Amino acid sequence: MDKSISDNGETVAKGSICGYDSLDQLLSANLKPELYQEVSRILLGSNCGRPLEHIVIPASAKDLSSKHDFDLQAFSFSADKEQMRKPRVVRVGLIQNSIALPTTAPFLDQTRGIHNKLKPIIEAAGVAGVNILCLQEAWTMPFAFCTREKKWCEFAEPVDGESTKFLQELAKKYNMVIVNPILERDMDHGEVLWNTAVIIGNNGNIIGKHRKNHIPRVGDFNESTYYMEGDTGHPVFETVFGKIAVNICYGRHHPLNWLAFGLNGAEIVFNPSATVGELSEPMWPIEARNAAIANSCFVGSINRVGTEVFPNAFTSGDGKPQHNDFGHFYGSSHFSAPDASCTPSLSRYRDGLLISDMDLNLCRQYKDKWGFRMTARYEVYADLLAKYLKPDFKPQVVSDPMLHKNSS
């Protein structure tokens, strides 16, 4: 664990908040219970008018958490009781992790090290009864896309490659759907690369895949050095546990991307990511929560943790001298619900497993409550977008006729 010295001379974990794993831990430790409850209500919202309840985790999962030093938290989203439908409760998990070995280690050792590191965390999810589990973006490798060096392409693998086979066995063992985000090598189309999420069914079968729709081009940080925008549209995968979709990383900044998954009927949308503090942390708790509200679905947001140091220095278009790391990946994985409630986040610097029970009936209940689908005026926006795509498009701007008159 990285350490640093705080202002008062105490040794604290690097990347932590005043020595605490997360903002929630900081608040709960330093506020009176009644004040903490009120602050928590404002920050995390209320689920059906109540705070989220903690889930009792099996001792075997807790033992794995202690032995392998990963954060383990679990909460429950409820829905109102209906007369015509039974509750549709599904248990969902998110995993965030740092890399297992330095980026200078042999690539095969790095990949196998990450497999070995994640296996007990996945097993903890399995023994805790998780039905659907999602891993972080490009979990099988360091986040090398900031370097623009092509040697990292060696980590790419086919959809049915080593990591998928590894997860297929665990999916079958624990009757668990697993979302496997990888750097894909498309063997059928000239071995080009994609940023892809492979959906593994609870029987160990491959249900399908989705390729990242939006590629960041921020300064000279440009992931299209490795892969381009995906060609799979906005698929929603119907599993035995519910309808899920995957909005990979940078796609969370695009409201229409969320909308498309929602229109296709997603009940849970996962956002496996890799993003650093200086770049995006103020946006992190806002975008996914807003997407859950606007699209009447649950959202699972995952971010890797740690600072990954590369052998060759690079720049990031931020005006700073070249450096050997992209910044601190701040973890903080969390769930958001359609009623605007959300869970506390996992740690900013530790590996972690976040578990949530969610009654999927809440999705329809909030569609009915707010009527967004009926009031959305899609035809108006479809007309605007059709016009916008034409080269002779002119913005609909009405100017004050006095604005451009010369004053006399």
Coordinates of N, CA and C in Angstrom, one line a residue, residues 65-288:
S65 N -11.9 -11.5 1.8 CA -11.6 -10.0 1.8 C -10.5 -9.7 2.7
S66 N -10.5 -10.3 3.9 CA -9.4 -10.1 4.9 C -8.1 -10.7 4.4
K67 N -8.2 -11.9 3.9 CA -6.9 -12.6 3.5 C -6.3 -11.9 2.3
H68 N -7.1 -11.4 1.4 CA -6.5 -10.9 0.2 C -6.6 -9.3 0.1
D69 N -7.0 -8.7 1.2 CA -6.9 -7.3 1.4 C -7.7 -6.5 0.3
F70 N -8.9 -6.8 0.2 CA -9.8 -6.0 -0.7 C -11.0 -5.5 0.0
D71 N -11.4 -4.3 -0.3 CA -12.6 -3.6 0.2 C -13.8 -4.4 -0.1
L72 N -14.7 -4.7 0.8 CA -15.9 -5.4 0.5 C -17.1 -4.7 1.2
Q73 N -18.0 -4.2 0.3 CA -19.2 -3.5 0.8 C -20.4 -4.1 0.1
A74 N -21.6 -4.0 0.8 CA -22.8 -4.6 0.2 C -24.0 -3.8 0.7
F75 N -24.9 -3.4 -0.3 CA -26.1 -2.6 0.0 C -27.3 -3.2 -0.7
S76 N -28.5 -2.8 -0.3 CA -29.7 -3.3 -1.0 C -30.6 -2.1 -1.4
F77 N -31.0 -2.1 -2.7 CA -32.0 -1.2 -3.2 C -33.3 -2.0 -3.2
S78 N -34.4 -1.4 -2.6 CA -35.7 -2.0 -2.7 C -36.6 -1.3 -3.7
A79 N -37.8 -1.8 -3.9 CA -38.8 -1.2 -4.7 C -40.1 -1.3 -3.9
D80 N -41.1 -0.5 -4.4 CA -42.4 -0.6 -3.7 C -43.0 -2.0 -4.1
K81 N -43.8 -2.5 -3.1 CA -44.5 -3.8 -3.4 C -45.6 -3.6 -4.4
E82 N -45.7 -4.5 -5.4 CA -46.7 -4.4 -6.4 C -47.7 -5.5 -6.2
Q83 N -48.9 -5.2 -6.8 CA -50.0 -6.2 -6.7 C -50.0 -7.3 -7.8
M84 N -49.4 -6.8 -9.0 CA -49.5 -7.7 -10.2 C -48.2 -8.4 -10.5
R85 N -47.1 -7.9 -9.9 CA -45.8 -8.5 -10.2 C -45.1 -8.9 -8.8
K86 N -44.4 -10.0 -8.8 CA -43.5 -10.3 -7.7 C -42.2 -9.5 -7.8
P87 N -41.5 -9.3 -6.7 CA -40.2 -8.6 -6.7 C -39.3 -9.3 -7.7
R88 N -38.4 -8.6 -8.3 CA -37.4 -9.1 -9.2 C -36.0 -8.7 -8.7
V89 N -35.7 -9.4 -7.6 CA -34.4 -9.0 -7.0 C -33.2 -9.8 -7.6
V90 N -32.2 -9.0 -8.0 CA -31.0 -9.6 -8.5 C -29.8 -9.1 -7.7
R91 N -28.8 -9.9 -7.5 CA -27.6 -9.5 -6.8 C -26.5 -9.2 -7.8
V92 N -26.0 -8.0 -7.7 CA -25.0 -7.6 -8.8 C -23.7 -7.2 -8.1
G93 N -22.6 -7.4 -8.7 CA -21.3 -7.1 -8.2 C -20.4 -6.3 -9.1
L94 N -19.5 -5.4 -8.6 CA -18.5 -4.7 -9.3 C -17.2 -4.9 -8.7
I95 N -16.1 -5.1 -9.5 CA -14.8 -5.3 -9.0 C -13.9 -4.2 -9.5
Q96 N -13.2 -3.6 -8.6 CA -12.1 -2.6 -9.0 C -10.8 -3.1 -8.5
N97 N -9.7 -2.9 -9.3 CA -8.4 -3.5 -8.8 C -7.3 -2.7 -9.4
S98 N -6.1 -2.8 -8.8 CA -4.9 -2.3 -9.3 C -4.2 -3.4 -10.0
I99 N -3.2 -3.1 -10.8 CA -2.4 -4.2 -11.5 C -1.6 -5.0 -10.5
A100 N -1.2 -6.2 -10.9 CA -0.6 -7.1 -10.0 C 0.9 -7.0 -9.9
L101 N 1.5 -6.6 -11.0 CA 3.0 -6.5 -11.2 C 3.4 -5.2 -11.8
P102 N 4.6 -4.8 -11.7 CA 5.0 -3.5 -12.4 C 4.9 -3.7 -13.9
T103 N 4.7 -2.6 -14.6 CA 4.6 -2.6 -16.0 C 5.8 -3.1 -16.7
T104 N 6.9 -3.2 -16.0 CA 8.2 -3.6 -16.6 C 8.3 -5.2 -16.6
A105 N 7.4 -5.8 -15.8 CA 7.5 -7.3 -15.8 C 7.1 -7.9 -17.1
P106 N 7.5 -9.1 -17.4 CA 7.1 -9.8 -18.6 C 5.6 -9.8 -18.8
F107 N 5.1 -9.6 -20.0 CA 3.7 -9.4 -20.2 C 2.9 -10.6 -19.8
L108 N 3.4 -11.8 -20.0 CA 2.6 -13.0 -19.7 C 2.5 -13.1 -18.1
D109 N 3.6 -12.7 -17.4 CA 3.5 -12.7 -16.0 C 2.5 -11.7 -15.5
Q110 N 2.5 -10.5 -16.1 CA 1.5 -9.5 -15.7 C 0.1 -10.0 -15.8
T111 N -0.3 -10.6 -17.0 CA -1.6 -11.1 -17.2 C -2.0 -12.2 -16.2
R112 N -1.1 -13.1 -16.0 CA -1.4 -14.2 -15.1 C -1.4 -13.7 -13.7
G113 N -0.6 -12.7 -13.4 CA -0.7 -12.1 -12.0 C -2.0 -11.5 -11.7
I114 N -2.6 -10.8 -12.7 CA -3.9 -10.2 -12.5 C -5.0 -11.3 -12.4
H115 N -4.9 -12.3 -13.2 CA -5.8 -13.5 -13.1 C -5.8 -14.0 -11.7
N116 N -4.6 -14.3 -11.2 CA -4.4 -14.8 -9.8 C -4.9 -13.9 -8.8
K117 N -4.7 -12.6 -9.0 CA -5.1 -11.6 -8.0 C -6.7 -11.5 -8.0
L118 N -7.3 -11.6 -9.1 CA -8.8 -11.4 -9.2 C -9.6 -12.6 -8.8
K119 N -8.9 -13.8 -8.9 CA -9.7 -15.0 -8.7 C -10.3 -15.1 -7.3
P120 N -9.6 -14.7 -6.2 CA -10.3 -14.7 -4.9 C -11.4 -13.7 -4.7
I121 N -11.2 -12.6 -5.5 CA -12.3 -11.5 -5.4 C -13.5 -12.0 -6.1
I122 N -13.3 -12.7 -7.3 CA -14.5 -13.3 -8.0 C -15.1 -14.4 -7.2
E123 N -14.3 -15.2 -6.5 CA -14.8 -16.2 -5.7 C -15.6 -15.7 -4.5
A124 N -15.2 -14.5 -4.0 CA -15.9 -13.9 -2.9 C -17.3 -13.5 -3.4
A125 N -17.3 -13.0 -4.7 CA -18.6 -12.6 -5.3 C -19.5 -13.9 -5.4
G126 N -18.8 -15.0 -5.9 CA -19.6 -16.2 -6.1 C -20.2 -16.8 -4.8
V127 N -19.4 -16.8 -3.7 CA -19.9 -17.4 -2.5 C -20.9 -16.4 -1.8
A128 N -20.9 -15.2 -2.2 CA -21.8 -14.2 -1.7 C -23.1 -14.2 -2.5
G129 N -23.2 -15.0 -3.5 CA -24.4 -15.2 -4.3 C -24.7 -14.2 -5.3
V130 N -23.6 -13.5 -5.8 CA -23.7 -12.5 -6.9 C -24.2 -13.2 -8.2
N131 N -25.2 -12.6 -8.8 CA -25.8 -13.1 -10.1 C -25.1 -12.6 -11.3
I132 N -24.8 -11.3 -11.3 CA -24.2 -10.6 -12.4 C -23.0 -9.8 -11.9
L133 N -21.8 -10.1 -12.5 CA -20.5 -9.4 -12.0 C -19.9 -8.7 -13.2
C134 N -19.4 -7.5 -13.0 CA -18.7 -6.8 -14.0 C -17.3 -6.4 -13.5
L135 N -16.3 -6.6 -14.4 CA -14.9 -6.2 -14.1 C -14.6 -4.8 -14.7
Q136 N -13.5 -4.2 -14.4 CA -13.2 -2.9 -14.9 C -12.7 -2.9 -16.3
E137 N -12.6 -1.8 -17.0 CA -12.1 -1.7 -18.3 C -10.7 -2.2 -18.5
A138 N -10.5 -3.1 -19.5 CA -9.2 -3.6 -19.8 C -8.5 -4.2 -18.6
W139 N -9.2 -5.0 -17.8 CA -8.7 -5.4 -16.5 C -7.5 -6.3 -16.7
T140 N -7.3 -6.9 -17.8 CA -6.2 -7.9 -18.0 C -4.9 -7.3 -18.2
M141 N -4.7 -6.0 -18.2 CA -3.5 -5.3 -18.5 C -3.4 -4.0 -17.8
P142 N -2.2 -3.4 -17.8 CA -2.1 -2.0 -17.4 C -2.8 -1.1 -18.4
F143 N -3.2 0.1 -17.9 CA -3.9 1.1 -18.8 C -2.8 1.8 -19.6
A144 N -2.3 1.1 -20.6 CA -1.2 1.6 -21.4 C -1.6 2.5 -22.5
F145 N -2.9 2.8 -22.7 CA -3.4 3.6 -23.8 C -3.0 5.0 -23.8
C146 N -2.5 5.4 -22.6 CA -2.0 6.8 -22.5 C -0.6 6.9 -23.1
T147 N 0.1 5.8 -23.3 CA 1.5 5.9 -23.7 C 1.7 6.0 -25.3
R148 N 0.8 5.5 -26.0 CA 0.8 5.5 -27.5 C 1.9 4.6 -28.0
E149 N 2.4 3.6 -27.2 CA 3.4 2.7 -27.6 C 2.7 1.4 -28.0
K150 N 3.0 0.9 -29.2 CA 2.3 -0.3 -29.8 C 2.7 -1.6 -29.2
K151 N 3.7 -1.7 -28.4 CA 4.1 -3.0 -27.8 C 3.0 -3.5 -26.9
W152 N 2.2 -2.6 -26.3 CA 1.1 -3.0 -25.4 C 0.0 -3.8 -26.1
C153 N 0.0 -3.7 -27.4 CA -1.0 -4.4 -28.2 C -0.9 -6.0 -28.0
E154 N 0.2 -6.4 -27.5 CA 0.4 -7.8 -27.2 C -0.6 -8.4 -26.2
F155 N -1.2 -7.5 -25.4 CA -2.2 -7.9 -24.4 C -3.5 -8.2 -25.1
A156 N -3.7 -7.8 -26.3 CA -5.0 -8.0 -27.0 C -5.2 -9.5 -27.2
E157 N -6.5 -9.9 -27.1 CA -6.9 -11.3 -27.3 C -8.2 -11.4 -28.0
P158 N -8.5 -12.6 -28.6 CA -9.8 -12.8 -29.2 C -10.9 -12.8 -28.2
V159 N -12.1 -12.7 -28.6 CA -13.3 -12.7 -27.7 C -13.3 -14.0 -26.9
D160 N -12.9 -15.1 -27.5 CA -12.8 -16.4 -26.8 C -11.4 -16.7 -26.3
G161 N -10.7 -15.7 -26.0 CA -9.3 -15.9 -25.6 C -9.1 -16.4 -24.1
E162 N -7.9 -16.2 -23.6 CA -7.5 -16.8 -22.3 C -8.3 -16.2 -21.2
S163 N -8.6 -14.9 -21.1 CA -9.3 -14.3 -20.0 C -10.8 -14.8 -20.0
T164 N -11.4 -14.9 -21.2 CA -12.7 -15.3 -21.3 C -12.8 -16.8 -20.8
K165 N -11.9 -17.6 -21.3 CA -11.9 -19.0 -20.8 C -11.8 -19.1 -19.3
F166 N -10.9 -18.2 -18.7 CA -10.7 -18.2 -17.3 C -12.0 -17.8 -16.6
L167 N -12.7 -16.8 -17.1 CA -14.0 -16.4 -16.5 C -15.1 -17.3 -16.7
Q168 N -15.1 -18.0 -17.9 CA -16.2 -19.0 -18.2 C -16.3 -20.1 -17.1
E169 N -15.1 -20.6 -16.7 CA -15.1 -21.6 -15.6 C -15.7 -21.1 -14.3
L170 N -15.4 -19.8 -14.0 CA -16.0 -19.2 -12.7 C -17.4 -18.9 -12.9
A171 N -17.8 -18.5 -14.1 CA -19.3 -18.2 -14.3 C -20.1 -19.5 -14.2
K172 N -19.6 -20.6 -14.7 CA -20.3 -21.8 -14.6 C -20.3 -22.3 -13.2
K173 N -19.2 -22.2 -12.5 CA -19.1 -22.7 -11.1 C -20.1 -22.0 -10.2
Y174 N -20.2 -20.7 -10.4 CA -21.1 -19.9 -9.4 C -22.4 -19.5 -10.0
N175 N -22.8 -20.0 -11.2 CA -24.0 -19.7 -11.8 C -24.2 -18.2 -12.0
M176 N -23.1 -17.5 -12.5 CA -23.0 -16.1 -12.5 C -22.7 -15.5 -13.9
V177 N -23.5 -14.5 -14.3 CA -23.2 -13.8 -15.6 C -22.0 -12.9 -15.3
I178 N -21.0 -12.9 -16.1 CA -19.8 -12.1 -15.9 C -19.5 -11.2 -17.2
V179 N -19.3 -9.9 -16.9 CA -19.0 -8.9 -18.0 C -17.5 -8.8 -18.0
N180 N -16.9 -9.2 -19.1 CA -15.4 -9.3 -19.3 C -14.9 -8.2 -20.2
P181 N -14.5 -7.0 -19.8 CA -13.9 -6.0 -20.6 C -12.5 -6.3 -21.0
I182 N -12.2 -6.4 -22.3 CA -10.8 -6.7 -22.7 C -10.4 -5.8 -23.9
L183 N -9.1 -5.9 -24.2 CA -8.6 -5.3 -25.5 C -8.7 -6.5 -26.5
E184 N -9.7 -6.3 -27.4 CA -10.0 -7.4 -28.3 C -9.1 -7.4 -29.6
R185 N -8.6 -8.5 -30.0 CA -8.0 -8.7 -31.3 C -9.0 -9.4 -32.2
D186 N -9.5 -8.7 -33.3 CA -10.5 -9.3 -34.1 C -9.8 -10.2 -35.2
M187 N -9.9 -11.5 -34.9 CA -9.1 -12.4 -35.8 C -9.8 -12.5 -37.2
D188 N -11.1 -12.1 -37.3 CA -11.8 -12.3 -38.6 C -11.7 -11.1 -39.5
H189 N -11.1 -10.0 -39.0 CA -11.0 -8.7 -39.8 C -9.6 -8.1 -39.6
G190 N -8.7 -8.9 -40.1 CA -7.3 -8.3 -40.2 C -6.6 -8.1 -38.9
E191 N -7.1 -8.7 -37.8 CA -6.5 -8.6 -36.5 C -6.5 -7.2 -35.9
V192 N -7.5 -6.4 -36.3 CA -7.6 -5.0 -35.8 C -8.1 -5.1 -34.3
L193 N -7.9 -4.0 -33.6 CA -8.1 -4.0 -32.1 C -9.4 -3.3 -31.8
W194 N -10.1 -3.7 -30.8 CA -11.3 -3.0 -30.3 C -11.2 -3.0 -28.7
N195 N -11.9 -2.0 -28.1 CA -12.1 -2.0 -26.7 C -13.4 -2.7 -26.5
T196 N -13.5 -3.8 -25.9 CA -14.7 -4.7 -26.0 C -15.0 -5.3 -24.6
A197 N -16.3 -5.4 -24.4 CA -16.9 -6.1 -23.3 C -17.5 -7.4 -23.8
V198 N -17.0 -8.6 -23.3 CA -17.6 -9.9 -23.6 C -18.6 -10.3 -22.5
I199 N -19.8 -10.6 -22.9 CA -20.8 -11.0 -22.0 C -20.8 -12.6 -21.8
I200 N -20.5 -13.1 -20.7 CA -20.4 -14.5 -20.4 C -21.6 -14.9 -19.6
G201 N -22.4 -15.9 -20.1 CA -23.6 -16.3 -19.5 C -23.3 -17.2 -18.3
N202 N -24.4 -17.4 -17.5 CA -24.2 -18.1 -16.2 C -24.0 -19.6 -16.5
N203 N -24.1 -20.1 -17.7 CA -23.8 -21.4 -18.0 C -22.4 -21.5 -18.6
G204 N -21.6 -20.4 -18.6 CA -20.3 -20.4 -19.1 C -20.2 -20.1 -20.6
N205 N -21.4 -19.9 -21.2 CA -21.4 -19.6 -22.7 C -21.1 -18.1 -22.9
I206 N -20.8 -17.8 -24.2 CA -20.6 -16.4 -24.6 C -21.9 -15.9 -25.2
I207 N -22.6 -14.9 -24.5 CA -23.8 -14.4 -25.0 C -23.6 -13.4 -26.2
G208 N -22.6 -12.6 -26.1 CA -22.3 -11.6 -27.1 C -21.2 -10.7 -26.7
K209 N -21.1 -9.6 -27.4 CA -20.0 -8.6 -27.1 C -20.5 -7.2 -27.5
H210 N -19.9 -6.2 -26.8 CA -20.1 -4.8 -27.2 C -18.8 -4.1 -27.3
R211 N -18.6 -3.3 -28.3 CA -17.4 -2.5 -28.5 C -17.6 -1.0 -28.2
K212 N -16.7 -0.5 -27.5 CA -16.7 0.9 -27.0 C -17.1 1.9 -28.1
N213 N -18.2 2.7 -27.8 CA -18.7 3.6 -28.8 C -18.0 4.9 -29.0
H214 N -17.4 5.4 -27.9 CA -16.8 6.8 -27.9 C -15.4 6.7 -27.5
I215 N -14.5 7.3 -28.3 CA -13.1 7.2 -28.0 C -12.6 8.6 -27.6
P216 N -11.9 8.7 -26.4 CA -11.4 10.0 -25.9 C -10.3 10.6 -26.8
R217 N -10.4 11.9 -27.1 CA -9.4 12.6 -27.7 C -9.2 13.9 -26.9
V218 N -8.5 13.8 -25.8 CA -8.4 14.9 -24.8 C -6.9 15.3 -24.8
G219 N -6.6 16.5 -25.4 CA -5.2 16.9 -25.6 C -4.5 15.9 -26.5
D220 N -3.4 15.4 -26.1 CA -2.7 14.4 -26.9 C -3.0 13.0 -26.4
F221 N -3.9 12.9 -25.4 CA -4.4 11.5 -25.0 C -5.4 11.1 -26.0
N222 N -5.1 10.1 -26.8 CA -5.9 9.7 -27.9 C -5.9 8.2 -28.0
E223 N -7.0 7.5 -27.5 CA -7.0 6.1 -27.6 C -7.1 5.5 -29.0
S224 N -7.4 6.3 -30.0 CA -7.5 5.8 -31.3 C -6.1 5.4 -31.9
T225 N -5.1 5.7 -31.1 CA -3.8 5.1 -31.4 C -3.9 3.5 -31.4
Y226 N -4.8 3.0 -30.6 CA -5.0 1.6 -30.5 C -6.2 1.0 -31.1
Y227 N -7.3 1.7 -31.0 CA -8.6 1.2 -31.6 C -9.5 2.4 -31.9
M228 N -10.5 2.1 -32.7 CA -11.5 3.2 -33.1 C -12.8 2.9 -32.5
E229 N -13.8 3.8 -32.8 CA -15.1 3.7 -32.3 C -15.7 2.3 -32.7
G230 N -16.5 1.8 -31.8 CA -17.1 0.4 -32.0 C -18.1 0.4 -33.1
D231 N -18.5 -0.8 -33.5 CA -19.4 -1.0 -34.6 C -20.6 -1.9 -34.2
T232 N -20.8 -2.0 -32.9 CA -21.8 -3.0 -32.4 C -23.1 -2.3 -32.0
G233 N -23.2 -0.9 -32.1 CA -24.4 -0.2 -31.8 C -24.6 -0.1 -30.3
H234 N -25.8 -0.4 -29.8 CA -26.1 -0.3 -28.4 C -26.9 -1.5 -27.9
P235 N -26.2 -2.7 -28.0 CA -26.9 -3.9 -27.7 C -27.3 -4.0 -26.2
V236 N -28.5 -4.6 -25.9 CA -28.9 -5.0 -24.6 C -28.9 -6.5 -24.5
F237 N -28.3 -7.1 -23.5 CA -28.2 -8.5 -23.5 C -29.2 -9.1 -22.4
E238 N -30.1 -9.9 -22.9 CA -31.1 -10.5 -22.1 C -30.6 -11.7 -21.4
T239 N -30.4 -11.7 -20.1 CA -29.8 -12.8 -19.3 C -30.9 -13.4 -18.5
V240 N -30.7 -14.5 -17.8 CA -31.6 -15.1 -16.9 C -31.9 -14.2 -15.7
F241 N -31.0 -13.3 -15.5 CA -31.2 -12.4 -14.3 C -31.7 -11.0 -14.6
G242 N -31.8 -10.7 -15.9 CA -32.3 -9.3 -16.3 C -31.6 -8.8 -17.6
K243 N -32.0 -7.7 -18.0 CA -31.5 -7.1 -19.3 C -30.3 -6.1 -18.9
I244 N -29.1 -6.4 -19.5 CA -28.0 -5.6 -19.1 C -27.3 -5.0 -20.4
A245 N -26.6 -3.9 -20.2 CA -25.8 -3.3 -21.2 C -24.5 -2.8 -20.7
V246 N -23.6 -2.4 -21.5 CA -22.2 -2.0 -21.1 C -21.9 -0.7 -21.8
N247 N -21.8 0.4 -21.1 CA -21.4 1.7 -21.6 C -19.9 1.9 -21.2
I248 N -19.0 1.6 -22.1 CA -17.6 1.5 -21.7 C -17.0 2.9 -21.6
C249 N -16.4 3.2 -20.4 CA -15.6 4.3 -20.0 C -16.1 5.7 -20.5
Y250 N -15.4 6.2 -21.6 CA -15.7 7.6 -22.1 C -17.1 7.8 -22.6
G251 N -17.8 6.7 -22.9 CA -19.2 6.8 -23.3 C -20.1 7.4 -22.3
R252 N -19.6 7.4 -21.0 CA -20.5 8.0 -19.9 C -20.6 9.5 -20.1
H253 N -19.8 10.2 -20.8 CA -19.8 11.6 -21.0 C -20.9 12.0 -22.1
H254 N -21.5 11.0 -22.7 CA -22.4 11.3 -23.9 C -23.8 10.8 -23.5
P255 N -24.7 11.8 -23.2 CA -26.0 11.4 -22.8 C -26.8 10.6 -23.8
L256 N -26.5 10.8 -25.1 CA -27.3 10.0 -26.1 C -26.8 8.6 -26.0
N257 N -25.6 8.3 -25.6 CA -25.2 6.9 -25.5 C -26.0 6.2 -24.4
W258 N -26.1 6.8 -23.3 CA -27.0 6.3 -22.2 C -28.4 6.1 -22.7
L259 N -28.9 7.1 -23.4 CA -30.3 7.1 -23.9 C -30.5 5.9 -24.8
A260 N -29.6 5.6 -25.7 CA -29.7 4.5 -26.6 C -29.8 3.1 -25.9
F261 N -29.0 2.9 -24.9 CA -29.1 1.7 -24.1 C -30.5 1.6 -23.4
G262 N -30.9 2.8 -22.9 CA -32.2 2.8 -22.2 C -33.4 2.5 -23.2
L263 N -33.3 3.1 -24.4 CA -34.4 2.9 -25.4 C -34.4 1.4 -25.8
N264 N -33.3 0.7 -25.7 CA -33.2 -0.7 -26.1 C -33.6 -1.6 -24.9
G265 N -34.0 -1.0 -23.8 CA -34.6 -1.7 -22.7 C -33.7 -2.2 -21.6
A266 N -32.5 -1.6 -21.5 CA -31.6 -2.0 -20.4 C -32.1 -1.7 -19.0
E267 N -32.0 -2.7 -18.1 CA -32.4 -2.5 -16.7 C -31.2 -2.2 -15.9
I268 N -30.0 -2.7 -16.2 CA -28.8 -2.4 -15.6 C -27.7 -2.0 -16.7
V269 N -27.1 -0.9 -16.5 CA -26.0 -0.5 -17.5 C -24.7 -0.4 -16.7
F270 N -23.7 -1.2 -17.1 CA -22.4 -1.1 -16.4 C -21.5 -0.1 -17.2
N271 N -20.7 0.6 -16.4 CA -19.7 1.5 -17.0 C -18.3 1.2 -16.5
P272 N -17.7 0.2 -17.1 CA -16.3 -0.2 -16.7 C -15.4 0.9 -17.2
S273 N -14.5 1.4 -16.3 CA -13.8 2.6 -16.7 C -12.3 2.6 -16.2
A274 N -11.5 3.5 -16.6 CA -10.2 3.7 -16.1 C -9.9 5.2 -16.2
T275 N -10.1 5.9 -15.1 CA -10.0 7.4 -15.2 C -9.3 7.9 -13.9
V276 N -8.6 9.0 -14.1 CA -7.7 9.6 -13.0 C -8.3 10.8 -12.4
G277 N -7.8 11.1 -11.2 CA -8.4 12.2 -10.4 C -8.5 13.5 -11.0
E278 N -7.3 14.0 -11.5 CA -7.3 15.4 -12.1 C -8.2 15.5 -13.3
L279 N -8.4 14.4 -14.0 CA -9.1 14.5 -15.2 C -10.7 14.5 -15.0
S280 N -11.2 13.7 -14.1 CA -12.6 13.4 -14.1 C -13.3 13.3 -12.8
E281 N -12.6 13.3 -11.7 CA -13.2 13.0 -10.4 C -14.5 13.8 -10.1
P282 N -14.5 15.1 -10.3 CA -15.7 15.9 -10.0 C -16.9 15.4 -10.8
M283 N -16.7 14.8 -12.0 CA -17.8 14.4 -12.8 C -18.3 13.0 -12.4
W284 N -17.4 12.2 -11.7 CA -17.7 10.8 -11.5 C -19.0 10.5 -10.8
P285 N -19.3 11.2 -9.7 CA -20.5 10.8 -9.0 C -21.8 11.4 -9.6
I286 N -21.6 12.2 -10.6 CA -22.8 13.0 -11.2 C -23.3 12.3 -12.4
E287 N -22.5 11.9 -13.4 CA -22.9 11.5 -14.7 C -23.7 10.2 -14.6
A288 N -23.2 9.2 -13.9 CA -23.9 7.9 -13.9 C -25.2 8.0 -13.1

